[in-house]
Short mmCIF file of C-alpha atoms in Angstrom, two decimals:
data_model
loop_
_atom_site.label_atom_id
_atom_site.label_comp_id
_atom_site.label_asym_id
_atom_site.label_seq_id
_atom_site.Cartn_x
_atom_site.Cartn_y
_atom_site.Cartn_z
CA UNK A 1 19.28 31.39 112.77
CA UNK A 2 18.57 34.98 112.32
CA UNK A 3 18.08 34.96 108.74
CA UNK A 4 15.71 31.82 108.96
CA UNK A 5 13.58 33.41 111.65
CA UNK A 6 13.56 36.67 110.07
CA UNK A 7 12.10 34.97 106.78
CA UNK A 8 9.60 33.17 108.47
CA UNK A 9 8.20 36.06 110.64
CA UNK A 10 8.25 38.08 107.19
CA UNK A 11 6.12 35.46 105.34
CA UNK A 12 3.92 34.92 108.34
CA UNK A 13 3.20 38.74 108.66
CA UNK A 14 2.44 39.16 104.96
CA UNK A 15 -0.29 36.35 105.22
CA UNK A 16 -1.82 37.75 108.11
CA UNK A 17 -1.68 41.43 106.46
CA UNK A 18 -3.07 39.58 103.23
CA UNK A 19 -6.07 38.55 105.20
CA UNK A 20 -6.81 42.01 106.23
CA UNK A 21 -6.98 43.66 102.70
CA UNK A 22 -9.41 40.51 101.55
CA UNK A 23 -11.59 41.07 104.18
CA UNK A 24 -11.57 45.08 104.00
CA UNK A 25 -11.81 44.57 100.02
CA UNK A 26 -15.19 42.71 100.86
CA UNK A 27 -16.06 45.71 102.97
CA UNK A 28 -15.58 48.15 100.28
CA UNK A 29 -17.61 45.97 97.96
CA UNK A 30 -20.37 46.37 100.13
CA UNK A 31 -20.05 50.00 101.36
CA UNK A 32 -19.77 51.32 97.26
CA UNK A 33 -22.86 49.17 95.83
CA UNK A 34 -26.47 49.96 96.22
CA UNK A 35 -27.11 46.23 96.89
CA UNK A 36 -25.44 42.60 96.83
CA UNK A 37 -27.23 39.66 95.80
CA UNK A 38 -26.74 36.26 96.87
CA UNK A 39 -24.89 35.42 93.50
CA UNK A 40 -22.59 38.73 93.62
CA UNK A 41 -21.30 37.79 96.72
CA UNK A 42 -20.76 34.35 95.93
CA UNK A 43 -18.84 35.62 92.77
CA UNK A 44 -16.81 38.11 94.89
CA UNK A 45 -15.90 35.96 97.25
CA UNK A 46 -14.93 32.53 95.94
CA UNK A 47 -11.32 33.84 94.43
CA UNK A 48 -10.82 35.48 98.03
CA UNK A 49 -10.82 31.64 99.78
CA UNK A 50 -7.06 31.16 99.73
CA UNK A 51 -5.78 30.22 103.62
CA UNK A 52 -9.61 31.50 104.42
CA UNK A 53 -12.02 28.95 105.74
CA UNK A 54 -15.31 31.07 105.25
CA UNK A 55 -16.65 34.72 104.21
CA UNK A 56 -20.07 36.12 105.52
CA UNK A 57 -22.26 39.01 105.54
CA UNK A 58 -24.06 39.68 108.58
CA UNK A 59 -26.43 42.66 108.27
CA UNK A 60 -27.41 44.38 111.71
CA UNK A 61 -31.20 44.27 112.45
CA UNK A 62 -33.49 45.59 115.28
CA UNK A 63 -36.29 43.60 116.40
CA UNK A 64 -39.00 45.84 114.85
CA UNK A 65 -37.30 44.83 111.52
CA UNK A 66 -37.22 41.18 112.00
CA UNK A 67 -40.43 40.17 110.91
CA UNK A 68 -40.10 42.17 107.53
CA UNK A 69 -36.30 41.10 107.13
CA UNK A 70 -37.35 37.37 107.31
CA UNK A 71 -40.23 37.68 105.00
CA UNK A 72 -38.02 39.40 102.38
CA UNK A 73 -35.11 36.70 102.50
CA UNK A 74 -37.83 33.90 102.05
CA UNK A 75 -38.91 35.90 99.01
CA UNK A 76 -35.63 35.84 97.89
CA UNK A 77 -35.60 31.72 97.72
CA UNK A 78 -34.54 30.71 100.97
CA UNK A 79 -38.08 29.52 102.07
CA UNK A 80 -37.60 28.45 105.77
CA UNK A 81 -35.13 31.18 106.67
CA UNK A 82 -35.50 32.33 109.80
CA UNK A 83 -32.97 34.16 112.38
CA UNK A 84 -31.35 31.28 114.53
CA UNK A 85 -29.80 30.96 117.82
CA UNK A 86 -26.81 28.71 117.50
CA UNK A 87 -25.09 26.79 120.78
CA UNK A 88 -21.56 25.38 121.52
CA UNK A 89 -22.88 21.89 120.27
CA UNK A 90 -23.80 23.24 117.11
CA UNK A 91 -27.83 22.67 117.68
CA UNK A 92 -29.89 25.52 116.41
CA UNK A 93 -33.34 26.66 117.45
CA UNK A 94 -35.44 29.97 116.20
CA UNK A 95 -33.80 32.89 117.93
CA UNK A 96 -35.35 34.45 121.10
CA UNK A 97 -36.40 38.04 120.81
CA UNK A 98 -33.76 40.42 121.62
CA UNK A 99 -33.05 44.02 120.86
CA UNK A 100 -30.78 43.40 117.52
CA UNK A 101 -29.68 40.58 115.55
CA UNK A 102 -26.47 40.03 113.25
CA UNK A 103 -27.94 36.90 111.60
CA UNK A 104 -25.43 35.49 108.56
CA UNK A 105 -27.21 36.27 105.52
CA UNK A 106 -24.36 35.22 103.00
CA UNK A 107 -21.44 32.92 103.59
CA UNK A 108 -18.98 31.50 101.07
CA UNK A 109 -16.85 28.38 102.68
CA UNK A 110 -13.82 26.29 101.19
CA UNK A 111 -13.91 22.78 102.96
CA UNK A 112 -16.17 23.49 106.20
CA UNK A 113 -20.11 23.49 106.39
CA UNK A 114 -19.88 26.51 108.78
CA UNK A 115 -22.58 28.15 110.57
CA UNK A 116 -25.97 27.87 109.18
CA UNK A 117 -27.69 30.87 107.22
CA UNK A 118 -29.91 33.05 109.60
CA UNK A 119 -27.12 32.20 112.68
CA UNK A 120 -27.26 35.04 114.74
CA UNK A 121 -23.52 36.35 115.60
CA UNK A 122 -24.69 38.25 118.56
CA UNK A 123 -26.13 35.12 119.95
CA UNK A 124 -22.72 34.11 121.22
CA UNK A 125 -21.26 36.22 123.96
CA UNK A 126 -17.68 35.87 122.43
CA UNK A 127 -18.69 36.43 118.96
CA UNK A 128 -21.00 39.44 120.37
CA UNK A 129 -17.78 41.14 122.00
CA UNK A 130 -15.96 41.03 118.77
CA UNK A 131 -18.95 42.72 116.88
CA UNK A 132 -19.53 45.56 119.61
CA UNK A 133 -15.85 46.15 119.69
CA UNK A 134 -15.58 46.30 115.65
CA UNK A 135 -18.83 48.80 115.56
CA UNK A 136 -17.38 51.14 118.45
CA UNK A 137 -13.94 51.34 117.16
CA UNK A 138 -15.22 51.35 113.32
CA UNK A 139 -12.13 49.06 112.29
CA UNK A 140 -11.26 45.23 111.84
CA UNK A 141 -11.25 43.38 115.08
CA UNK A 142 -9.61 39.75 115.24
CA UNK A 143 -11.50 37.61 118.09
CA UNK A 144 -9.78 35.18 120.64
CA UNK A 145 -8.80 31.79 119.61
CA UNK A 146 -12.01 29.59 119.20
CA UNK A 147 -12.81 25.83 117.84
CA UNK A 148 -13.97 25.67 114.29
CA UNK A 149 -17.06 23.25 114.02
CA UNK A 150 -16.57 20.72 110.79
CA UNK A 151 -12.67 21.46 110.52
CA UNK A 152 -10.09 18.69 111.10
CA UNK A 153 -8.39 18.64 114.31
CA UNK A 154 -5.13 19.63 113.32
CA UNK A 155 -6.70 22.96 111.76
CA UNK A 156 -9.58 23.28 113.87
CA UNK A 157 -8.18 26.16 116.12
CA UNK A 158 -8.91 29.56 114.04
CA UNK A 159 -9.92 33.14 114.65
CA UNK A 160 -12.93 35.40 113.21
CA UNK A 161 -11.93 38.47 111.60
CA UNK A 162 -14.71 41.50 112.03
CA UNK A 163 -14.96 44.67 110.35
CA UNK A 164 -18.15 46.66 110.00
CA UNK A 165 -19.71 48.14 106.74
CA UNK A 166 -21.93 50.94 106.45
CA UNK A 167 -23.99 50.77 103.38
CA UNK A 168 -25.75 53.59 101.47
CA UNK A 169 -29.16 54.53 103.38
CA UNK A 170 -30.73 54.19 99.69
CA UNK A 171 -29.68 50.30 99.56
CA UNK A 172 -33.29 48.54 99.37
CA UNK A 173 -32.32 44.76 99.48
CA UNK A 174 -32.73 42.99 102.77
CA UNK A 175 -29.70 43.66 105.12
CA UNK A 176 -29.12 47.04 103.49
CA UNK A 177 -27.88 49.66 105.90
CA UNK A 178 -25.02 48.72 108.67
CA UNK A 179 -23.64 45.22 109.25
CA UNK A 180 -20.23 42.98 109.34
CA UNK A 181 -18.19 41.13 106.85
CA UNK A 182 -16.31 38.51 108.90
CA UNK A 183 -13.49 35.94 107.65
CA UNK A 184 -13.26 32.71 109.41
CA UNK A 185 -9.24 31.59 109.50
CA UNK A 186 -7.79 28.33 110.78
CA UNK A 187 -4.30 29.41 112.42
CA UNK A 188 -2.69 26.31 111.41
CA UNK A 189 -3.71 26.55 107.81
CA UNK A 190 -2.68 30.30 107.71
CA UNK A 191 0.72 30.12 109.72
CA UNK A 192 1.94 26.32 108.26
CA UNK A 193 0.77 26.06 105.07
CA UNK A 194 3.67 25.84 102.53
CA UNK A 195 6.12 25.36 105.16
CA UNK A 196 8.24 22.25 105.98
CA UNK A 197 5.77 19.49 108.12
CA UNK A 198 6.50 19.58 111.58
CA UNK A 199 9.11 16.17 111.49
CA UNK A 200 11.02 18.36 108.91
CA UNK A 201 10.97 22.19 110.10
CA UNK A 202 13.68 23.66 112.33
CA UNK A 203 12.01 26.09 113.87
CA UNK A 204 9.26 26.12 116.51
CA UNK A 205 6.86 28.72 116.21
CA UNK A 206 4.64 30.22 118.76
CA UNK A 207 1.96 32.98 118.30
CA UNK A 208 0.15 34.49 121.31
CA UNK A 209 -2.01 37.19 122.40
CA UNK A 210 -2.98 38.51 125.98
CA UNK A 211 -6.44 38.56 127.46
CA UNK A 212 -8.31 41.40 128.66
CA UNK A 213 -7.01 40.53 132.12
CA UNK A 214 -3.34 40.59 130.73
CA UNK A 215 -2.76 36.47 130.87
CA UNK A 216 -0.94 34.73 127.99
CA UNK A 217 -3.33 33.37 125.15
CA UNK A 218 -1.72 31.02 122.45
CA UNK A 219 -3.33 31.42 119.33
CA UNK A 220 -0.68 29.17 117.18
CA UNK A 221 1.87 26.45 119.01
CA UNK A 222 3.99 24.32 116.79
CA UNK A 223 4.04 20.60 117.51
CA UNK A 224 7.61 20.03 116.68
CA UNK A 225 9.85 19.46 119.41
CA UNK A 226 12.25 22.16 120.48
CA UNK A 227 15.95 21.45 120.40
CA UNK A 228 17.96 20.43 123.34
CA UNK A 229 20.05 23.52 123.36
CA UNK A 230 17.46 25.96 121.66
CA UNK A 231 18.08 29.43 120.55
CA UNK A 232 15.52 32.04 120.96
CA UNK A 233 13.70 35.06 119.34
CA UNK A 234 10.77 37.05 120.38
CA UNK A 235 9.04 39.84 118.32
CA UNK A 236 5.98 41.58 118.02
CA UNK A 237 4.27 40.80 115.08
#
């Protein structure tokens, strides 16, 4: 039992670390480039889509920059582009005036439609809290568990990885300057992919975190049944 647990824990830990390294490589790609085109973003992120639902780039735009930013993106080929508000039901509308925005400018997805281009990540309170925490800490931050739109139910619970990226002031492209690189991950795909199916797996794996007020929060829970006389192992990843 101890050997099985140690092997499973090591592989899950490696998968989390691999996702962190992939997102950080995307951050460095932006930081070390004068500009990144939509085609360059697509070419860089396509090979990274391994156990990842989506990657995105969201520049930080002030209210004063918004009109020029939207015009520039339209000139680049997205004729109807606008900064959008996206509600919990997936409905969109032109974003209300705010002090700043973090619109999704580039995205690369695997099997989901994902949020539309222009969706302001700062419009949703949960995402806004994650982005602010990433900006304040200057480090990668993991969101609370969320429902992934357009994903099959067994894989629809996931998390958002967010890392701030500060580009060179000389970058002249739309979205140059500060912004965020993001990765959307299905927890079941990350944890269970390649392991025995639930009806054949003899390990029950639960991954939990804590909310701000200290309450237990489930990031992942196995669907297979616990044995009548189970053995338990608890550890911090």
